[in-house]
Amino acid sequence: QVHLVESGGGLVQPGGSLRLSCAASGSIFSMYAMGWYRQAPGKQRELVADIIRGGATNYADSVKGRFTISRDNGKNTVFLQMNSLKPEDSAVYYCNARLFVSPTTAHYWGQGTQVTVSS
């Protein structure tokens, strides 16, 4: 099992930037695919970005060109750089780790960090 703790959320004005961090412990970080999800009130949790062990990334269409996910395996940390933030980006952002363990894929979640984009 891997334990995840997010940080870096807060209140930011539209057009501003935030950098989220997710610190992992309890397992071998480099073995996990990592991702960021978000959930706004009344909405389903949705994938924002993820990064696999080899470093390939993918992003939700709504954040492409504005957000960047990265990982530092030596520090057991994954980051989400968020630029040009919009009010619709407001949500609780959750760090996710996943690993295929036959016959299923295990998913682990952090507690979340609040991002509020408002003037």
PDB file of N, CA and C in Angstrom, residues 3-4 7 11-12 16 37 40 47 60-62 70 81 87-89 93-94 102-103 105 117 119:
ATOM      1  N   HIS A   3       0.780   5.495   0.843  1.00  0.00           N
ATOM      2  CA  HIS A   3       0.071   6.570   1.528  1.00  0.00           C
ATOM      3  C   HIS A   3       0.403   7.883   0.841  1.00  0.00           C
ATOM      4  N   LEU A   4      -0.625   8.681   0.572  1.00  0.00           N
ATOM      5  CA  LEU A   4      -0.492   9.887  -0.223  1.00  0.00           C
ATOM      6  C   LEU A   4      -0.978  11.094   0.562  1.00  0.00           C
ATOM      7  N   SER A   7      -0.610  18.644  -0.953  1.00  0.00           N
ATOM      8  CA  SER A   7      -0.418  19.978  -0.411  1.00  0.00           C
ATOM      9  C   SER A   7      -0.328  20.968  -1.567  1.00  0.00           C
ATOM     10  N   LEU A  11      -6.396  29.579  -2.317  1.00  0.00           N
ATOM     11  CA  LEU A  11      -7.218  30.540  -3.046  1.00  0.00           C
ATOM     12  C   LEU A  11      -6.338  31.317  -4.009  1.00  0.00           C
ATOM     13  N   VAL A  12      -6.763  31.384  -5.251  1.00  0.00           N
ATOM     14  CA  VAL A  12      -6.004  32.090  -6.272  1.00  0.00           C
ATOM     15  C   VAL A  12      -6.968  32.824  -7.192  1.00  0.00           C
ATOM     16  N   GLY A  16      -4.215  33.055 -12.333  1.00  0.00           N
ATOM     17  CA  GLY A  16      -3.084  32.768 -11.478  1.00  0.00           C
ATOM     18  C   GLY A  16      -2.610  31.333 -11.594  1.00  0.00           C
ATOM     19  N   TYR A  37      -6.751  13.854  -9.758  1.00  0.00           N
ATOM     20  CA  TYR A  37      -8.170  13.938 -10.022  1.00  0.00           C
ATOM     21  C   TYR A  37      -8.729  15.143  -9.281  1.00  0.00           C
ATOM     22  N   ALA A  40     -15.570  18.669  -7.833  1.00  0.00           N
ATOM     23  CA  ALA A  40     -16.281  19.863  -7.410  1.00  0.00           C
ATOM     24  C   ALA A  40     -17.605  19.460  -6.781  1.00  0.00           C
ATOM     25  N   LEU A  47     -10.639  12.701 -13.872  1.00  0.00           N
ATOM     26  CA  LEU A  47      -9.200  12.705 -14.084  1.00  0.00           C
ATOM     27  C   LEU A  47      -8.762  14.055 -14.630  1.00  0.00           C
ATOM     28  N   ALA A  60      -6.710  15.793 -19.194  1.00  0.00           N
ATOM     29  CA  ALA A  60      -8.061  16.103 -19.605  1.00  0.00           C
ATOM     30  C   ALA A  60      -8.031  17.243 -20.609  1.00  0.00           C
ATOM     31  N   ASP A  61      -8.946  17.199 -21.574  1.00  0.00           N
ATOM     32  CA  ASP A  61      -8.977  18.241 -22.587  1.00  0.00           C
ATOM     33  C   ASP A  61      -9.125  19.635 -21.976  1.00  0.00           C
ATOM     34  N   SER A  62      -9.818  19.721 -20.868  1.00  0.00           N
ATOM     35  CA  SER A  62     -10.090  21.005 -20.255  1.00  0.00           C
ATOM     36  C   SER A  62      -8.855  21.675 -19.662  1.00  0.00           C
ATOM     37  N   SER A  70       4.179  16.096 -13.306  1.00  0.00           N
ATOM     38  CA  SER A  70       5.539  15.580 -13.306  1.00  0.00           C
ATOM     39  C   SER A  70       5.752  14.751 -12.053  1.00  0.00           C
ATOM     40  N   GLN A  81       1.548  21.349 -11.817  1.00  0.00           N
ATOM     41  CA  GLN A  81       1.678  22.779 -12.028  1.00  0.00           C
ATOM     42  C   GLN A  81       0.450  23.265 -12.775  1.00  0.00           C
ATOM     43  N   PRO A  87     -12.139  29.862 -12.894  1.00  0.00           N
ATOM     44  CA  PRO A  87     -13.072  29.510 -11.817  1.00  0.00           C
ATOM     45  C   PRO A  87     -13.561  28.071 -11.899  1.00  0.00           C
ATOM     46  N   GLU A  88     -13.738  27.548 -13.102  1.00  0.00           N
ATOM     47  CA  GLU A  88     -14.208  26.186 -13.249  1.00  0.00           C
ATOM     48  C   GLU A  88     -13.176  25.139 -12.839  1.00  0.00           C
ATOM     49  N   ASP A  89     -11.952  25.560 -12.558  1.00  0.00           N
ATOM     50  CA  ASP A  89     -10.946  24.653 -12.016  1.00  0.00           C
ATOM     51  C   ASP A  89     -11.115  24.441 -10.513  1.00  0.00           C
ATOM     52  N   TYR A  93      -8.688  18.629  -5.140  1.00  0.00           N
ATOM     53  CA  TYR A  93      -7.783  17.868  -5.985  1.00  0.00           C
ATOM     54  C   TYR A  93      -7.204  16.711  -5.192  1.00  0.00           C
ATOM     55  N   TYR A  94      -7.292  15.526  -5.771  1.00  0.00           N
ATOM     56  CA  TYR A  94      -6.854  14.305  -5.120  1.00  0.00           C
ATOM     57  C   TYR A  94      -5.703  13.670  -5.877  1.00  0.00           C
ATOM     58  N   SER A 102      -2.363  -8.564  -9.904  1.00  0.00           N
ATOM     59  CA  SER A 102      -3.249  -9.585 -10.451  1.00  0.00           C
ATOM     60  C   SER A 102      -4.218 -10.095  -9.402  1.00  0.00           C
ATOM     61  N   PRO A 103      -5.516 -10.164  -9.751  1.00  0.00           N
ATOM     62  CA  PRO A 103      -6.127  -9.913 -11.061  1.00  0.00           C
ATOM     63  C   PRO A 103      -6.730  -8.530 -11.228  1.00  0.00           C
ATOM     64  N   THR A 105      -6.490  -3.947 -10.512  1.00  0.00           N
ATOM     65  CA  THR A 105      -5.662  -2.771 -10.342  1.00  0.00           C
ATOM     66  C   THR A 105      -5.995  -2.124  -9.004  1.00  0.00           C
ATOM     67  N   VAL A 117     -10.571  29.105  -7.218  1.00  0.00           N
ATOM     68  CA  VAL A 117     -10.189  30.149  -8.164  1.00  0.00           C
ATOM     69  C   VAL A 117     -11.310  31.177  -8.178  1.00  0.00           C
ATOM     70  N   SER A 119     -12.074  35.726  -7.882  1.00  0.00           N
ATOM     71  CA  SER A 119     -11.616  37.093  -7.718  1.00  0.00           C
ATOM     72  C   SER A 119     -12.220  37.742  -6.488  1.00  0.00           C
TER      73      SER A 119
END
